[in-house]
Structures are given as structure tokens and as C-alpha cells.
Amino acid sequence: MSETISFFGKSFIKYILSEQIDTEIGRLAAEISEEYRNDDPILLITLNGAIIFAVDLLKRLDFPCRISCVKVSSYCGTESTGSVKGLIGLNEDVRGHRVLILEDIVDTGRTYQHLHRMLTDAGARDIRIATLTLKPDAYKNDLPVHYVGFRIPNKFVIGRGLDIDGYGRNLNDIYQLATSNEQ
Ligand code: 5GP
């Protein structure tokens, strides 16, 4: 596969290799299995982006758990709109349960805060998050981010579930938006 790809006239450069991603997901799965083995947690997948990370992670978890999905949206193209819209709500009784949110990326943390509030209101006993990527320089939230695959700079990325206007999710590697002198 090429080192550079384009969508909508924007160039993206290969940034994190598929093998590295699989290794990190294996490490996260081991940590999460250790923490939740006896707790019958609910794993909450945020559609659409976290689907691919969730599948890769779930296959490696060795304890009984249930999954549920929600859909929220805050991005348009490569920019955050600044507000989080709930598109598909919580369809599971989480009262008294430990919930682990699965995310493809945590950027400002607005989505996480929105989901945390929703789960708290729904009576979840304990709320944590596992994310494939985190942008620490963009994160503006006091909530802890418990399980992180990759800490990345504040640049737009696609692949492994991450999209640009719907495209790029099925790339196995993660690609970073090229700056003008890299194109
Ligand atoms: P937050 O609410 O943490 O600011 O942003 C979370 C959402 O913004 C993610 O679920 C994702 O949809 C989108 N997002 C933030 N940064 C990126 C990025 O670098 N690439 C892509 N594809 N989406 C991003």
C-alpha cells in the first residue's frame, strides 16, 4: 500500500502501521481483561468510528461482557463543530453496572464528557474509557482517560475507523493529514 493517499483533495501520510496498532490493542485487551474479569461490564461502542477498534479489541477480551452502541457527532470534514449531537441514544439499562466506553479518538474530550454525563444520569456504577488514540494537546477535560493506545499530536488522522466525511475508515494503518510543505 502507498505511503500517501488523498481524499477530497487533501493528502494523508502513513503514520502508524497496522502491526503497531495490533500490538497496542493486544496490550490494552490484556489490561482491560485484568480489570473487568469479574465485573460483568457493558462495553459502549460509539458509532461509527469506534466499530473497528471495538471489534479488534473485543476479539481479544477473555471475560464475559455485553456490548451496546450509541451514536454522537461533533465533526464536519476535518474540523470540530464545537457541539456534540446525540444521534442514537442509550438502549441498555446500565444502572448499577460498570461501563467501559470504546472510542477511536479523544480530541477535545467533549464527546467523552457528553457520554459520561449521559451514563451518570442513567445510573452507571463506574465509567471508564478506552480509546485507540488521544490528542493530549487538544484535550480540555478533567475526566481521566483510562486506556490509551496512542498519544498523537494535534493533527487530523484517518484509518482504523477514523474517517474524513465517511471515507478512510477501512484503512488498516493510520494516516496523518499532510501539511502543505509535505504534499
Ligand atoms: P472530541 O469530542 O473529543 O473533541 O472529538 C471526538 C470526535 O471528533 C471523534 O469521535 C471523531 O469523530 C472526531 N475527531 C477528532 N479528531 C479527529 C481526527 O484527527 N480524525 C478524525 N477522523 N476524527 C476526529
Coordinates of N, CA and C and ligand atoms in Angstrom, one line a residue:
M1 N 0.8 -1.2 0.0 CA 0.0 0.0 0.0 C 0.9 1.3 0.0
S2 N 0.4 2.3 -0.7 CA 1.2 3.5 -0.8 C 1.4 4.3 0.5
E3 N 2.4 5.1 0.6 CA 2.7 5.8 1.8 C 1.8 7.1 2.0
T4 N 1.2 7.5 0.8 CA 0.4 8.7 0.8 C -0.9 8.4 0.1
I5 N -2.0 8.9 0.6 CA -3.3 8.8 -0.1 C -4.0 10.1 0.0
S6 N -5.0 10.3 -0.9 CA -5.8 11.5 -0.9 C -7.3 11.3 -0.8
F7 N -7.9 12.2 -0.1 CA -9.4 12.3 -0.1 C -9.8 13.7 -0.2
F8 N -10.7 14.0 -1.1 CA -11.3 15.4 -1.2 C -10.1 16.4 -1.4
G9 N -9.1 16.0 -2.2 CA -8.0 16.9 -2.5 C -7.0 17.2 -1.3
K10 N -7.2 16.4 -0.2 CA -6.2 16.5 0.9 C -5.3 15.3 0.9
S11 N -4.0 15.5 1.2 CA -3.1 14.4 1.2 C -2.9 13.9 2.6
F12 N -2.8 12.6 2.8 CA -2.5 12.0 4.1 C -1.3 11.1 4.0
I13 N -0.5 11.1 5.0 CA 0.8 10.3 5.0 C 0.7 9.2 6.0
K14 N 1.1 8.0 5.7 CA 1.1 6.9 6.6 C 1.8 7.3 7.9
Y15 N 1.2 7.0 9.0 CA 1.7 7.5 10.3 C 1.9 6.4 11.3
I16 N 0.9 5.5 11.5 CA 1.0 4.4 12.5 C 0.7 3.1 11.7
L17 N 1.6 2.2 11.8 CA 1.5 1.0 11.0 C 0.5 0.0 11.6
S18 N -0.2 -0.7 10.8 CA -1.1 -1.7 11.2 C -0.6 -2.7 12.3
E19 N 0.7 -3.1 12.1 CA 1.2 -4.1 13.1 C 1.4 -3.4 14.5
Q20 N 1.8 -2.2 14.5 CA 1.9 -1.4 15.8 C 0.6 -1.3 16.4
I21 N -0.4 -1.1 15.6 CA -1.8 -0.9 16.2 C -2.3 -2.2 16.8
D22 N -2.0 -3.3 16.1 CA -2.5 -4.6 16.6 C -1.7 -4.9 17.9
T23 N -0.5 -4.6 18.0 CA 0.3 -4.8 19.2 C -0.3 -4.0 20.4
E24 N -0.6 -2.7 20.1 CA -1.1 -1.9 21.2 C -2.5 -2.4 21.6
I25 N -3.3 -2.8 20.7 CA -4.7 -3.3 21.0 C -4.5 -4.5 21.9
G26 N -3.6 -5.4 21.6 CA -3.3 -6.6 22.4 C -3.0 -6.2 23.9
R27 N -2.1 -5.2 24.0 CA -1.7 -4.7 25.3 C -3.0 -4.1 26.1
L28 N -3.8 -3.3 25.4 CA -5.0 -2.8 26.0 C -5.9 -3.9 26.4
A29 N -6.1 -4.9 25.6 CA -7.0 -6.0 25.9 C -6.6 -6.7 27.1
A30 N -5.3 -6.9 27.3 CA -4.8 -7.6 28.5 C -5.1 -6.8 29.7
E31 N -4.8 -5.5 29.7 CA -5.1 -4.6 30.8 C -6.6 -4.6 31.2
I32 N -7.4 -4.5 30.2 CA -8.8 -4.4 30.4 C -9.4 -5.7 30.9
S33 N -8.9 -6.8 30.4 CA -9.3 -8.1 30.9 C -9.0 -8.3 32.4
E34 N -7.8 -7.8 32.7 CA -7.4 -7.9 34.1 C -8.3 -7.1 35.0
E35 N -8.7 -5.9 34.6 CA -9.5 -5.0 35.4 C -11.0 -5.5 35.5
Y36 N -11.6 -6.0 34.4 CA -13.0 -6.3 34.4 C -13.4 -7.7 34.5
R37 N -12.5 -8.6 34.7 CA -12.7 -10.1 34.6 C -13.9 -10.5 35.4
N38 N -14.2 -10.0 36.6 CA -15.2 -10.5 37.4 C -16.4 -9.5 37.6
D39 N -16.5 -8.5 36.6 CA -17.5 -7.4 36.9 C -18.6 -7.4 35.9
D40 N -18.7 -8.2 34.9 CA -19.9 -8.2 34.0 C -20.1 -6.8 33.4
P41 N -19.1 -6.2 32.9 CA -19.3 -4.8 32.4 C -20.1 -4.7 31.1
I42 N -20.5 -3.5 30.8 CA -21.1 -3.2 29.5 C -20.1 -2.3 28.7
L43 N -19.7 -2.8 27.5 CA -18.8 -2.0 26.7 C -19.6 -1.2 25.7
L44 N -19.5 0.1 25.8 CA -20.3 1.0 25.0 C -19.5 1.5 23.8
I45 N -19.9 1.1 22.6 CA -19.2 1.4 21.3 C -19.9 2.7 20.8
T46 N -19.0 3.7 20.5 CA -19.5 4.9 19.9 C -19.4 4.8 18.4
L47 N -20.6 4.8 17.7 CA -20.7 4.6 16.3 C -20.3 5.9 15.6
N48 N -19.8 6.0 14.4 CA -19.4 4.8 13.6 C -17.9 4.5 13.9
G49 N -17.2 5.5 14.3 CA -15.7 5.4 14.3 C -15.1 4.3 15.1
A50 N -15.7 4.0 16.3 CA -15.1 3.0 17.2 C -15.4 1.6 16.8
I51 N -16.2 1.4 15.8 CA -16.6 0.0 15.4 C -15.3 -0.9 15.2
I52 N -14.4 -0.4 14.4 CA -13.3 -1.3 14.0 C -12.3 -1.5 15.2
F53 N -12.0 -0.5 16.0 CA -11.3 -0.7 17.2 C -12.0 -1.7 18.2
A54 N -13.3 -1.5 18.3 CA -14.1 -2.3 19.2 C -14.0 -3.8 18.8
V55 N -14.2 -4.1 17.5 CA -14.1 -5.5 17.0 C -12.7 -6.0 17.3
D56 N -11.7 -5.3 17.0 CA -10.3 -5.8 17.2 C -10.1 -6.0 18.7
L57 N -10.6 -5.2 19.6 CA -10.4 -5.3 21.0 C -11.2 -6.5 21.6
L58 N -12.5 -6.5 21.2 CA -13.4 -7.5 21.7 C -12.9 -8.9 21.5
K59 N -12.4 -9.1 20.3 CA -11.9 -10.5 19.9 C -10.8 -10.9 20.9
R60 N -10.1 -10.0 21.5 CA -9.0 -10.3 22.4 C -9.4 -10.3 23.9
L61 N -10.6 -10.0 24.2 CA -11.0 -10.0 25.6 C -11.5 -11.4 26.1
D62 N -11.0 -11.8 27.2 CA -11.3 -13.2 27.6 C -12.2 -13.2 28.9
F63 N -13.2 -12.4 28.9 CA -14.1 -12.4 30.0 C -15.5 -12.1 29.5
P64 N -16.6 -12.5 30.3 CA -17.9 -12.3 29.8 C -18.3 -10.8 29.8
C65 N -18.8 -10.3 28.7 CA -19.2 -8.9 28.7 C -20.3 -8.7 27.7
R66 N -21.1 -7.6 27.8 CA -22.1 -7.3 26.8 C -21.7 -6.0 26.1
I67 N -22.2 -5.8 24.9 CA -21.9 -4.5 24.2 C -23.2 -3.8 23.9
S68 N -23.1 -2.5 23.8 CA -24.2 -1.6 23.4 C -23.6 -0.5 22.6
C69 N -24.4 0.2 21.7 CA -23.9 1.2 20.8 C -24.6 2.5 21.0
V70 N -23.9 3.6 20.9 CA -24.5 4.9 20.8 C -23.9 5.7 19.6
K71 N -24.6 6.7 19.1 CA -24.0 7.4 18.0 C -24.1 8.9 18.3
V72 N -23.0 9.6 18.3 CA -22.9 11.0 18.5 C -22.1 11.6 17.4
S73 N -22.2 12.9 17.2 CA -21.5 13.5 16.1 C -21.0 14.9 16.5
S74 N -19.8 15.3 16.2 CA -19.3 16.6 16.5 C -18.4 17.2 15.4
Y75 N -18.0 16.3 14.4 CA -17.1 16.8 13.4 C -17.8 16.9 12.1
C76 N -17.2 17.9 11.3 CA -17.7 18.1 9.9 C -16.4 18.2 9.1
G77 N -16.1 17.3 8.2 CA -14.8 17.3 7.5 C -13.6 17.1 8.5
T78 N -12.7 18.1 8.5 CA -11.5 17.9 9.4 C -11.7 18.9 10.6
E79 N -12.8 19.5 10.8 CA -13.0 20.5 11.9 C -14.1 20.0 12.9
S80 N -13.8 20.3 14.2 CA -14.9 20.1 15.2 C -15.9 21.2 15.1
T81 N -17.2 20.8 15.2 CA -18.2 21.9 15.2 C -18.3 22.6 16.6
G82 N -17.7 22.0 17.6 CA -17.8 22.5 18.9 C -19.0 22.1 19.8
S83 N -20.0 21.4 19.1 CA -21.1 20.9 19.9 C -21.3 19.4 19.6
V84 N -21.8 18.7 20.6 CA -22.0 17.2 20.4 C -23.5 16.9 20.2
K85 N -23.8 16.3 19.1 CA -25.2 15.9 18.8 C -25.4 14.5 19.1
G86 N -26.4 14.1 19.9 CA -26.8 12.7 20.1 C -27.6 12.2 19.0
L87 N -27.2 11.2 18.2 CA -28.0 10.7 17.1 C -28.7 9.4 17.3
I88 N -28.0 8.5 18.1 CA -28.7 7.3 18.6 C -28.4 7.2 20.1
G89 N -29.4 7.1 20.9 CA -29.2 7.1 22.3 C -28.9 5.8 23.0
L90 N -28.8 5.8 24.3 CA -28.5 4.6 25.0 C -29.7 3.7 25.1
N91 N -29.5 2.4 24.7 CA -30.6 1.5 24.5 C -30.4 0.3 25.5
E92 N -29.7 0.5 26.6 CA -29.4 -0.6 27.5 C -29.5 0.0 28.9
D93 N -30.0 -0.9 29.8 CA -30.1 -0.5 31.2 C -28.7 -0.7 31.9
V94 N -28.1 0.5 32.1 CA -26.7 0.4 32.7 C -26.7 0.6 34.2
R95 N -27.9 0.8 34.8 CA -28.0 1.1 36.2 C -27.2 0.1 37.0
G96 N -26.3 0.5 37.8 CA -25.5 -0.4 38.7 C -24.4 -1.1 38.1
H97 N -24.2 -0.9 36.7 CA -23.1 -1.6 36.0 C -21.9 -0.8 35.8
R98 N -20.8 -1.4 35.7 CA -19.6 -0.8 35.2 C -19.7 -0.6 33.7
V99 N -19.3 0.5 33.2 CA -19.4 0.8 31.7 C -18.0 1.2 31.2
L100 N -17.6 0.6 30.2 CA -16.3 1.0 29.5 C -16.7 1.5 28.1
I101 N -16.5 2.8 28.0 CA -16.7 3.5 26.7 C -15.6 3.1 25.7
L102 N -15.9 2.8 24.5 CA -14.8 2.5 23.5 C -14.8 3.6 22.4
E103 N -13.7 4.2 22.2 CA -13.6 5.4 21.3 C -12.4 5.1 20.3
D104 N -12.6 5.6 19.1 CA -11.5 5.6 18.2 C -10.5 6.7 18.5
I105 N -11.0 7.9 18.9 CA -10.2 9.0 19.2 C -10.8 9.9 20.3
V106 N -10.0 10.5 21.2 CA -10.4 11.5 22.1 C -9.6 12.7 21.7
D107 N -10.3 13.8 21.4 CA -9.7 15.0 20.9 C -9.9 16.1 22.0
T108 N -10.9 16.9 21.9 CA -11.1 17.9 23.0 C -11.7 17.2 24.2
G109 N -12.3 16.1 24.0 CA -13.0 15.4 25.2 C -14.5 15.7 25.3
R110 N -15.0 16.6 24.4 CA -16.4 16.9 24.5 C -17.3 15.7 24.4
T111 N -17.0 14.9 23.5 CA -17.9 13.7 23.3 C -17.8 12.8 24.5
Y112 N -16.6 12.6 25.1 CA -16.5 11.8 26.3 C -17.3 12.4 27.4
Q113 N -17.2 13.7 27.6 CA -17.9 14.4 28.6 C -19.4 14.2 28.5
H114 N -19.9 14.3 27.2 CA -21.3 14.1 26.9 C -21.8 12.7 27.3
L115 N -20.9 11.7 26.9 CA -21.3 10.3 27.2 C -21.2 10.1 28.7
H116 N -20.2 10.7 29.4 CA -20.1 10.5 30.8 C -21.3 11.0 31.5
R117 N -21.8 12.2 31.1 CA -23.0 12.7 31.8 C -24.2 11.8 31.5
M118 N -24.3 11.4 30.3 CA -25.5 10.5 29.9 C -25.5 9.2 30.8
L119 N -24.3 8.6 30.9 CA -24.2 7.4 31.7 C -24.3 7.6 33.2
T120 N -23.9 8.7 33.7 CA -24.1 9.1 35.1 C -25.6 9.2 35.4
D121 N -26.2 10.0 34.5 CA -27.7 10.2 34.6 C -28.4 8.8 34.6
A122 N -27.9 7.9 33.8 CA -28.6 6.6 33.6 C -28.2 5.7 34.8
G123 N -27.4 6.1 35.7 CA -27.1 5.3 36.9 C -26.0 4.3 36.8
A124 N -25.0 4.5 35.8 CA -23.9 3.6 35.8 C -23.1 3.6 37.1
R125 N -22.6 2.5 37.5 CA -21.8 2.4 38.8 C -20.4 3.0 38.6
D126 N -19.8 2.8 37.5 CA -18.4 3.2 37.3 C -18.3 3.4 35.8
I127 N -17.6 4.5 35.4 CA -17.5 4.8 33.9 C -16.0 5.0 33.6
R128 N -15.5 4.2 32.7 CA -14.2 4.4 32.2 C -14.2 4.5 30.7
I129 N -13.0 4.9 30.1 CA -12.9 5.0 28.6 C -11.7 4.3 28.1
A130 N -11.8 3.6 27.0 CA -10.6 3.1 26.3 C -10.6 3.7 24.9
T131 N -9.5 4.3 24.5 CA -9.5 4.9 23.2 C -8.3 4.5 22.4
L132 N -8.5 4.3 21.1 CA -7.3 3.9 20.3 C -6.3 5.0 20.3
T133 N -6.8 6.3 20.1 CA -5.9 7.4 20.1 C -6.4 8.6 21.0
L134 N -5.4 9.4 21.4 CA -5.7 10.6 22.3 C -4.8 11.7 21.8
K135 N -5.4 12.9 21.7 CA -4.6 14.1 21.4 C -4.5 14.9 22.6
P136 N -3.4 14.7 23.4 CA -3.3 15.3 24.7 C -3.3 16.8 24.6
D137 N -2.7 17.4 23.5 CA -2.7 18.9 23.4 C -4.0 19.5 23.1
A138 N -5.0 18.7 22.7 CA -6.3 19.2 22.4 C -7.3 19.0 23.5
Y139 N -6.9 18.1 24.4 CA -7.8 17.6 25.5 C -8.1 18.7 26.5
K140 N -9.4 19.0 26.7 CA -9.8 20.1 27.6 C -10.8 19.6 28.6
N141 N -10.5 18.6 29.3 CA -11.5 17.9 30.2 C -10.8 17.5 31.4
D142 N -11.5 17.4 32.5 CA -10.9 17.0 33.8 C -11.0 15.4 34.0
L143 N -11.9 14.8 33.2 CA -12.1 13.4 33.4 C -10.9 12.6 32.9
P144 N -10.5 11.6 33.7 CA -9.3 10.8 33.3 C -9.6 9.9 32.1
V145 N -8.6 9.8 31.3 CA -8.7 8.9 30.1 C -7.9 7.6 30.5
H146 N -8.6 6.5 30.7 CA -8.0 5.4 31.4 C -7.1 4.5 30.5
Y147 N -7.6 4.2 29.3 CA -6.8 3.2 28.5 C -6.6 3.9 27.1
V148 N -5.3 4.1 26.8 CA -4.9 4.9 25.6 C -4.0 4.0 24.7
G149 N -4.4 3.8 23.5 CA -3.4 3.1 22.6 C -2.3 4.0 22.2
F150 N -2.6 5.2 21.5 CA -1.5 6.1 21.0 C -1.8 7.5 21.4
R151 N -0.9 8.2 22.0 CA -0.9 9.6 22.2 C -0.4 10.3 21.0
I152 N -1.2 11.1 20.3 CA -0.7 11.7 19.0 C -0.8 13.2 19.0
P153 N -0.1 13.8 18.1 CA -0.1 15.3 18.1 C -1.5 15.8 17.6
N154 N -1.7 17.1 17.7 CA -3.0 17.7 17.4 C -3.1 17.9 15.8
K155 N -3.1 16.8 15.1 CA -3.2 16.8 13.6 C -4.3 15.8 13.3
F156 N -5.0 16.1 12.2 CA -6.1 15.2 11.8 C -5.6 13.9 11.2
V157 N -6.2 12.8 11.7 CA -5.8 11.5 11.2 C -7.0 10.7 10.7
I158 N -6.8 9.7 9.8 CA -7.8 8.8 9.3 C -7.3 7.4 9.4
G159 N -8.2 6.4 9.2 CA -7.8 5.0 9.2 C -8.2 4.3 10.5
R160 N -8.4 3.0 10.4 CA -8.8 2.2 11.6 C -10.1 2.7 12.3
G161 N -11.0 3.1 11.4 CA -12.3 3.6 11.9 C -12.4 5.1 11.8
L162 N -11.3 5.8 11.7 CA -11.3 7.2 11.7 C -11.6 7.7 10.2
D163 N -12.5 8.6 10.1 CA -12.9 9.0 8.7 C -12.7 10.5 8.4
I164 N -12.7 10.7 7.1 CA -12.9 12.1 6.6 C -14.2 12.1 5.8
D165 N -15.2 12.7 6.3 CA -16.6 12.7 5.7 C -17.0 11.3 5.2
G166 N -16.8 10.3 6.0 CA -17.3 9.0 5.8 C -16.2 8.0 5.1
Y167 N -15.1 8.6 4.6 CA -14.1 7.7 3.9 C -12.9 7.5 4.8
G168 N -12.2 6.4 4.5 CA -10.9 6.2 5.2 C -11.0 5.3 6.4
R169 N -12.2 4.9 6.8 CA -12.4 4.1 8.0 C -11.7 2.7 7.8
N170 N -11.8 2.2 6.6 CA -11.3 0.8 6.3 C -9.8 0.7 6.0
L171 N -9.1 1.8 6.2 CA -7.6 1.7 6.1 C -7.1 1.0 7.3
N172 N -6.1 0.1 7.1 CA -5.6 -0.7 8.3 C -4.6 0.1 9.1
D173 N -3.9 1.0 8.4 CA -2.9 1.8 9.0 C -3.6 3.2 9.4
I174 N -2.9 4.0 10.2 CA -3.4 5.3 10.5 C -2.6 6.3 9.7
Y175 N -3.3 7.3 9.0 CA -2.7 8.3 8.2 C -2.9 9.7 8.8
Q176 N -1.9 10.5 8.6 CA -2.0 11.9 9.2 C -2.1 12.9 8.0
L177 N -2.9 13.9 8.3 CA -3.1 15.0 7.2 C -1.7 15.6 7.0
A178 N -1.3 15.7 5.7 CA 0.0 16.3 5.4 C -0.1 17.8 5.5
T179 N 0.9 18.5 6.0 CA 0.9 19.9 6.0 C 1.3 20.3 4.6
S180 N 1.1 21.6 4.2 CA 1.3 22.0 2.8 C 2.7 21.7 2.2
N181 N 3.8 21.8 3.1 CA 5.1 21.5 2.5 C 5.4 20.0 2.4
E182 N 4.5 19.1 2.9 CA 4.7 17.7 2.8 C 4.0 17.1 1.6
Q183 N 3.1 17.9 1.0 CA 2.2 17.3 -0.1 C 3.0 17.1 -1.4
Ligands
5GP1 P1 -13.9 15.3 20.9 O1 -15.4 15.4 21.3 O2 -13.1 14.5 21.8 O3 -13.4 16.7 20.5 O4 -13.9 14.6 19.5 C1 -14.2 13.3 19.3 C2 -14.7 13.1 17.9 O5 -14.1 14.0 16.9 C3 -14.2 11.7 17.5 O6 -15.1 10.7 17.9 C4 -14.1 11.9 16.0 O7 -15.3 11.6 15.4 C5 -13.7 13.4 15.8 N1 -12.3 13.6 15.6 C6 -11.5 14.3 16.4 N2 -10.2 14.3 16.0 C7 -10.2 13.6 14.8 C8 -9.2 13.2 13.9 O8 -8.0 13.6 14.0 N3 -9.6 12.4 12.9 C9 -10.9 12.0 12.7 N4 -11.2 11.3 11.6 N5 -11.9 12.4 13.5 C10 -11.5 13.1 14.6

